[in-house]
Coordinates of C-alpha atoms and ligand atoms in Angstrom, one line a residue:
X1 CA -34.7 199.8 91.4
X2 CA -35.0 196.0 91.8
X3 CA -31.8 194.3 91.3
X4 CA -31.0 191.0 89.6
X5 CA -30.2 188.1 91.9
X6 CA -26.6 188.4 91.0
X7 CA -26.5 192.0 92.3
X8 CA -28.9 191.7 95.2
X9 CA -26.6 188.9 96.6
X10 CA -24.1 191.7 97.3
X11 CA -26.5 194.6 98.0
X12 CA -29.1 193.3 100.3
X13 CA -30.5 195.5 103.1
X14 CA -27.9 194.0 105.3
X15 CA -25.0 195.3 103.2
X16 CA -23.8 197.7 105.8
X17 CA -24.3 197.9 109.6
X18 CA -26.5 201.0 110.3
X19 CA -24.7 201.7 113.5
X20 CA -21.2 202.1 112.2
X21 CA -21.1 201.3 108.4
X22 CA -19.3 198.0 108.8
X23 CA -19.5 196.1 105.5
X24 CA -20.2 192.8 107.1
X25 CA -23.1 191.7 109.3
X26 CA -21.9 191.7 113.0
X27 CA -22.0 188.3 114.8
X28 CA -24.2 188.7 117.8
X29 CA -23.3 186.1 120.3
X30 CA -25.7 187.2 123.1
X31 CA -28.1 184.5 124.2
X32 CA -30.4 187.0 125.9
X33 CA -31.4 190.6 125.6
X34 CA -32.0 193.2 128.3
X35 CA -35.6 194.4 128.5
X36 CA -37.0 197.8 129.5
X37 CA -40.0 196.7 131.6
X38 CA -42.1 193.6 132.6
X39 CA -44.4 194.1 129.6
X40 CA -42.3 196.2 127.3
X41 CA -40.0 193.9 125.4
X42 CA -37.6 194.9 122.5
X43 CA -37.3 193.1 119.2
X44 CA -35.3 190.3 120.7
X45 CA -35.8 188.5 124.0
X46 CA -34.0 185.1 123.9
X47 CA -31.7 184.1 121.1
X48 CA -33.5 180.8 120.3
X49 CA -36.5 182.8 119.3
X50 CA -34.6 185.5 117.5
X51 CA -31.1 186.7 116.9
X52 CA -30.1 189.6 114.7
X53 CA -27.3 187.7 112.9
X54 CA -29.7 184.8 112.1
X55 CA -32.4 187.3 111.1
X56 CA -30.1 188.9 108.6
X57 CA -29.4 185.5 106.9
X58 CA -33.2 184.7 107.1
X59 CA -34.0 188.0 105.3
X60 CA -31.4 187.5 102.7
X61 CA -32.5 183.9 101.8
X62 CA -36.2 185.0 101.8
X63 CA -35.4 187.7 99.2
X64 CA -33.3 185.3 97.1
X65 CA -36.1 182.7 96.9
X66 CA -38.7 185.5 96.3
X67 CA -40.3 184.5 99.6
X68 CA -41.3 186.7 102.5
X69 CA -39.9 184.7 105.5
X70 CA -36.8 182.6 105.8
X71 CA -35.7 180.3 108.7
X72 CA -32.2 179.1 109.5
X73 CA -31.6 175.7 111.0
X74 CA -28.7 173.7 112.4
X75 CA -28.5 171.5 109.3
X76 CA -30.5 170.7 106.2
X77 CA -32.0 167.8 108.0
X78 CA -33.1 170.1 110.9
X79 CA -34.8 172.3 108.3
X80 CA -36.5 169.3 106.7
X81 CA -37.5 167.6 109.9
X82 CA -38.9 170.8 111.3
X83 CA -40.9 171.3 108.1
X84 CA -42.3 167.7 108.4
X85 CA -43.5 168.7 111.9
X86 CA -46.2 170.6 110.1
X87 CA -47.8 167.2 109.8
X88 CA -49.7 165.4 112.6
X89 CA -50.3 161.7 113.5
X90 CA -52.7 160.2 111.0
X91 CA -51.4 162.4 108.1
X92 CA -49.9 160.9 105.0
X93 CA -47.1 162.2 102.9
X94 CA -46.3 161.6 99.2
X95 CA -42.5 161.8 98.5
X96 CA -40.0 161.5 95.7
X97 CA -38.7 158.0 95.5
X98 CA -35.1 158.9 95.0
X99 CA -35.0 161.5 97.7
X100 CA -31.8 162.4 99.6
X101 CA -30.8 159.4 101.9
X102 CA -31.2 161.4 105.1
X103 CA -34.8 162.4 104.2
X104 CA -35.5 158.8 103.3
X105 CA -34.3 157.7 106.7
X106 CA -36.3 160.4 108.5
X107 CA -39.5 159.4 106.5
X108 CA -39.1 155.6 106.9
X109 CA -37.6 155.3 110.4
X110 CA -38.8 158.4 112.4
X111 CA -42.0 159.8 110.9
X112 CA -43.6 156.3 110.9
X113 CA -43.0 156.2 114.7
X114 CA -45.0 159.5 115.0
X115 CA -47.9 158.0 113.0
X116 CA -47.1 159.8 109.8
X117 CA -47.4 157.5 106.8
X118 CA -45.8 157.9 103.4
X119 CA -45.8 156.7 99.8
X120 CA -42.8 156.9 97.6
X121 CA -43.5 157.8 94.0
X122 CA -41.6 158.5 90.8
X123 CA -42.3 162.3 90.7
X124 CA -41.5 162.5 87.0
X125 CA -44.9 160.8 86.5
X126 CA -47.7 163.1 87.8
X127 CA -50.3 160.3 87.2
X128 CA -48.4 158.2 89.8
X129 CA -48.5 161.1 92.2
X130 CA -52.3 161.5 91.6
X131 CA -52.8 157.8 92.3
X132 CA -50.8 158.0 95.6
X133 CA -52.9 160.9 97.0
X134 CA -55.2 159.7 99.8
X135 CA -57.9 161.5 101.7
X136 CA -55.4 162.1 104.6
X137 CA -52.5 163.2 102.3
X138 CA -51.4 166.6 103.7
X139 CA -48.0 167.1 102.0
X140 CA -46.1 166.4 98.8
X141 CA -42.4 166.5 99.1
X142 CA -40.3 167.1 95.9
X143 CA -36.6 167.1 95.2
X144 CA -35.6 168.1 91.7
X145 CA -33.2 167.3 90.2
X146 CA -33.4 164.2 92.4
X147 CA -30.4 162.6 94.1
X148 CA -28.4 160.9 92.7
X149 CA -30.1 160.0 89.4
X150 CA -31.0 163.6 88.5
X151 CA -34.6 163.0 87.6
X152 CA -36.7 166.1 86.9
X153 CA -40.0 166.7 88.6
X154 CA -42.5 168.8 86.7
X155 CA -43.0 171.3 89.6
X156 CA -46.1 173.1 88.2
X157 CA -48.0 169.9 87.5
X158 CA -47.4 168.5 91.0
X159 CA -48.3 171.9 92.5
X160 CA -51.6 171.8 90.6
X161 CA -52.4 168.3 91.8
X162 CA -51.5 169.3 95.4
X163 CA -53.8 172.4 95.2
X164 CA -56.7 170.3 93.9
X165 CA -56.3 168.0 97.0
X166 CA -55.5 170.7 99.6
X167 CA -51.9 169.4 100.2
X168 CA -48.9 171.5 101.1
X169 CA -46.0 171.3 98.7
X170 CA -42.4 171.2 99.9
X171 CA -39.4 171.3 97.6
X172 CA -35.7 170.5 98.5
X173 CA -33.9 173.1 96.3
X174 CA -30.4 172.2 97.4
X175 CA -29.1 171.1 94.0
X176 CA -30.3 174.1 92.1
X177 CA -30.2 177.0 94.6
X178 CA -32.4 180.1 94.1
X179 CA -29.9 181.3 91.5
X180 CA -31.2 178.6 89.1
X181 CA -34.6 177.6 90.4
X182 CA -37.2 179.5 92.5
X183 CA -39.9 177.1 93.4
X184 CA -42.1 179.6 95.3
X185 CA -42.6 181.4 92.0
X186 CA -44.0 178.1 90.6
X187 CA -46.5 177.8 93.5
X188 CA -44.6 175.6 95.9
X189 CA -45.4 176.4 99.6
X190 CA -42.1 175.6 101.4
X191 CA -38.6 175.6 100.0
X192 CA -35.9 173.8 102.0
X193 CA -32.2 173.7 101.6
X194 CA -29.1 172.0 102.9
X195 CA -27.2 175.3 103.0
X196 CA -24.2 173.1 103.8
X197 CA -23.9 172.6 100.0
X198 CA -23.9 175.3 97.3
X199 CA -25.4 178.1 99.4
X200 CA -22.4 178.1 101.7
X201 CA -20.1 176.5 99.1
X202 CA -16.9 176.1 101.0
X203 CA -17.2 172.8 102.9
X204 CA -16.9 174.6 106.2
X205 CA -20.4 174.8 107.7
X206 CA -23.4 172.6 108.2
X207 CA -26.7 174.6 107.9
X208 CA -30.2 174.4 106.7
X209 CA -32.9 176.8 105.5
X210 CA -36.6 176.9 104.9
X211 CA -38.4 179.7 103.0
X212 CA -42.1 180.5 102.5
X213 CA -44.2 183.4 101.3
X214 CA -47.5 182.8 103.1
X215 CA -47.8 184.7 106.4
X216 CA -49.8 181.9 108.2
X217 CA -47.3 179.2 107.1
X218 CA -44.5 181.4 108.2
X219 CA -46.0 181.8 111.7
X220 CA -46.4 178.0 111.9
X221 CA -42.8 177.4 110.9
X222 CA -41.5 180.1 113.3
X223 CA -43.5 178.4 116.1
X224 CA -41.9 175.0 115.2
X225 CA -38.4 176.5 114.8
X226 CA -38.7 178.0 118.3
X227 CA -40.4 174.8 119.8
X228 CA -37.8 172.3 118.4
X229 CA -35.0 174.7 118.8
X230 CA -32.8 173.4 116.0
X231 CA -31.6 176.9 115.2
X232 CA -28.4 177.9 113.4
X233 CA -25.8 179.6 115.6
X234 CA -24.7 183.2 114.8
X235 CA -21.2 182.2 113.8
X236 CA -22.5 179.7 111.3
X237 CA -25.1 182.2 110.1
X238 CA -22.2 184.5 109.3
X239 CA -20.4 181.8 107.4
X240 CA -23.5 181.1 105.3
X241 CA -23.9 184.8 104.5
X242 CA -20.2 185.0 103.5
X243 CA -20.6 182.1 101.2
X244 CA -23.8 183.5 99.7
X245 CA -22.1 186.5 98.3
X246 CA -20.4 184.4 95.6
X247 CA -23.3 182.0 95.0
X248 CA -24.2 183.4 91.6
X249 CA -20.7 183.4 90.3
X250 CA -19.9 179.9 91.7
X251 CA -23.1 178.4 90.3
X252 CA -22.5 180.0 86.9
X253 CA -18.9 178.8 86.6
X254 CA -19.5 175.3 88.1
X255 CA -22.6 174.7 86.0
X256 CA -20.8 175.6 82.8
X257 CA -18.0 173.2 83.7
X258 CA -20.5 170.5 84.7
X259 CA -22.2 170.8 81.3
X260 CA -18.9 170.4 79.5
X261 CA -17.9 167.4 81.7
X262 CA -21.3 165.7 81.2
X263 CA -20.8 165.9 77.4
X264 CA -17.3 164.6 77.7
X265 CA -18.2 161.7 80.0
X266 CA -20.8 160.7 77.4
X267 CA -17.9 160.0 75.0
X268 CA -15.9 157.9 77.3
X269 CA -16.1 154.1 76.6
X270 CA -15.8 153.3 80.3
X271 CA -19.0 155.4 81.1
X272 CA -22.2 153.5 80.5
X273 CA -24.6 156.3 81.3
X274 CA -24.5 160.0 82.2
X275 CA -27.2 161.6 84.4
X276 CA -27.3 165.3 83.8
X277 CA -30.5 167.3 83.1
X278 CA -28.5 169.7 80.8
X279 CA -28.0 166.9 78.2
X280 CA -30.5 166.8 75.4
X281 CA -30.7 163.0 75.8
X282 CA -32.0 163.5 79.4
X283 CA -35.7 162.7 79.6
X284 CA -36.3 165.8 81.8
X285 CA -34.3 168.2 79.6
X286 CA -37.3 170.3 78.3
X287 CA -39.1 170.4 81.7
X288 CA -35.9 171.5 83.5
X289 CA -35.3 174.2 80.9
X290 CA -38.8 175.5 81.4
X291 CA -38.8 175.6 85.2
X292 CA -35.2 176.6 85.9
X293 CA -32.4 178.7 84.6
X294 CA -29.8 175.9 84.2
X295 CA -29.0 172.3 84.9
X296 CA -26.7 172.9 87.9
X297 CA -23.3 171.6 88.8
X298 CA -24.0 168.0 89.9
X299 CA -23.9 165.0 87.5
X300 CA -23.8 161.3 88.0
X301 CA -22.3 158.7 85.8
X302 CA -22.4 154.9 85.7
X303 CA -19.4 152.7 85.3
X304 CA -19.5 148.9 84.7
X305 CA -19.4 147.8 88.3
X306 CA -18.1 148.5 91.8
X307 CA -14.6 147.4 90.9
X308 CA -14.4 150.0 88.1
X309 CA -15.6 152.6 90.7
X310 CA -13.0 151.6 93.1
X311 CA -10.3 152.0 90.5
X312 CA -11.4 155.4 89.3
X313 CA -11.8 156.7 92.9
X314 CA -8.2 155.6 93.6
X315 CA -6.8 157.0 90.4
X316 CA -8.2 160.5 90.3
X317 CA -6.2 163.2 91.9
X318 CA -8.3 166.4 91.9
X319 CA -11.7 165.5 93.4
X320 CA -12.2 165.2 97.1
X321 CA -13.8 161.8 97.6
X322 CA -16.3 162.6 100.2
X323 CA -19.9 162.8 101.3
X324 CA -21.3 166.2 100.3
X325 CA -21.6 168.4 97.3
X326 CA -21.8 172.0 96.2
X327 CA -18.3 173.2 97.2
X328 CA -15.6 175.2 95.5
X329 CA -13.6 172.0 95.2
X330 CA -14.9 169.2 93.1
X331 CA -16.4 166.4 95.2
X332 CA -16.7 162.8 94.0
X333 CA -19.0 160.6 95.9
X334 CA -20.3 157.0 95.9
X335 CA -24.0 157.2 96.7
X336 CA -24.4 153.4 97.6
X337 CA -22.1 153.7 100.6
X338 CA -22.4 157.5 101.2
X339 CA -25.5 159.6 100.7
X340 CA -27.8 156.6 100.1
X341 CA -26.3 154.2 102.7
X342 CA -29.6 154.4 104.6
X343 CA -31.3 152.4 101.8
X344 CA -31.2 148.7 101.6
X345 CA -29.7 147.1 98.4
X346 CA -33.2 146.4 97.1
X347 CA -34.4 149.9 97.8
X348 CA -31.3 151.3 95.9
X349 CA -31.8 148.9 93.0
X350 CA -35.4 150.0 92.7
X351 CA -34.2 153.6 92.3
X352 CA -31.5 152.9 89.8
X353 CA -28.7 153.6 92.3
X354 CA -26.5 150.8 91.0
X355 CA -23.1 149.7 92.2
X356 CA -21.4 151.4 89.3
X357 CA -22.8 154.9 90.0
X358 CA -20.6 157.8 91.0
X359 CA -21.8 161.4 91.7
X360 CA -19.7 164.4 90.8
X361 CA -20.3 167.8 92.2
X362 CA -18.2 170.1 90.0
X363 CA -16.2 172.8 91.7
X364 CA -14.2 175.7 90.4
X365 CA -11.1 173.9 89.0
X366 CA -10.2 174.4 85.3
X367 CA -12.5 172.0 83.4
X368 CA -9.6 170.7 81.3
X369 CA -7.7 169.7 84.4
X370 CA -10.7 167.7 85.6
X371 CA -11.1 166.0 82.1
X372 CA -7.4 165.1 82.1
X373 CA -7.6 163.7 85.6
X374 CA -10.6 161.4 84.7
X375 CA -9.0 160.6 81.3
X376 CA -5.9 159.3 83.1
X377 CA -8.0 157.3 85.5
X378 CA -9.9 155.6 82.7
X379 CA -6.7 155.0 80.8
X380 CA -5.3 153.3 83.8
X381 CA -8.3 150.9 83.9
X382 CA -7.9 150.2 80.2
X383 CA -4.3 149.3 80.7
X384 CA -5.0 147.0 83.6
X385 CA -7.8 145.3 81.7
X386 CA -5.5 144.8 78.8
X387 CA -2.9 143.2 81.0
X388 CA -5.3 140.6 82.4
Ligands
LIG401 C1 -27.0 167.2 102.1 C2 -28.5 167.2 101.8 C3 -29.5 167.3 102.7 C4 -29.2 167.3 104.2 O1 -28.5 168.4 104.6 P1 -27.5 168.5 105.9 O2 -27.1 169.9 105.9 O3 -26.4 167.5 105.6 O4 -28.3 168.1 107.1 C5 -30.8 167.4 102.3 N1 -31.1 167.4 101.0 C6 -30.1 167.3 100.0 C7 -30.5 167.3 98.6 C8 -28.8 167.2 100.4 O5 -27.9 167.1 99.4

């Protein structure tokens, strides 16, 4: 019987240890493995190339994304930069314009030094993607919903364009997770994750993942993983597997709460705009519904200006004010000085990342408590304004 994602998260083939029945994958710290003979090696030789704990995580994530091969890296950026190493000098990359700040930095400040050029495009508009494709374009990099303005890329349309031009497609699925969106099923070649976020979910590990279903591509990424060596250590692999067990339940609860909060923020006079693909007003609402099973647990909202942001950040009690997202605790962040600090003012302006923008990653607190917390913060601003 094939299980639903919710069940298979708990009943993967690594559910119990075949040696002793332990209901947790053992953490194998060994850096090397004893071999029988000069030309008769076992499954593992040196732990950068392969480690049983890492392999368990890689199997589990491959299954979840409906792929065949998973790869675990030391961070989301390690997964993304290793994937970019599929490109060579002289190649060109088309990439979402409001991509995660770290990916932006890598593309503009590192890949350019390796002779890999790029064009940023608004991926909500396939015609702009088509225009940006050059004879040497080898990869199209998507992130949907985008960060932090939550724009929705029509995945199938971009995949179709890529196939017509012989380009690889890569999608950063950090915001949705395989519980809500499985890009490999839509034809994407490589899915990447910052497993630091929802996949681990407890703000206690930095990790990255890449997943493919094509055997040749898997061999190439395995080669790059071993060559660059930015692998995830066994202890951290275990933490990611531990977090994964509750991924479905966490995504369900946090998404439900995020949807209610998004609707509530819409009604607040202090809030000028709410960015959440689960709102009917969102331009990507229909496409997101078509290609995923929910709108996720991250939303952004815009206040009047930086001063209003400062006041709200000071006044709220529940959210952690921090860089990151996707945790059990609600995280409030300020993209201009946090996730998107790598962009210049002009680059942020062009992407609609204004000074009044806050991003909220909704955790597992009671929704009403979060509403009350923000209501009090807004009320405080109102009172201060009235006293002026
Ligand atoms: C955090 C994040 C990354 C980078 O991941 P790290 O684990 O911090 O290296 C990449 N993409 C998105 C969408 C992210 O939120």
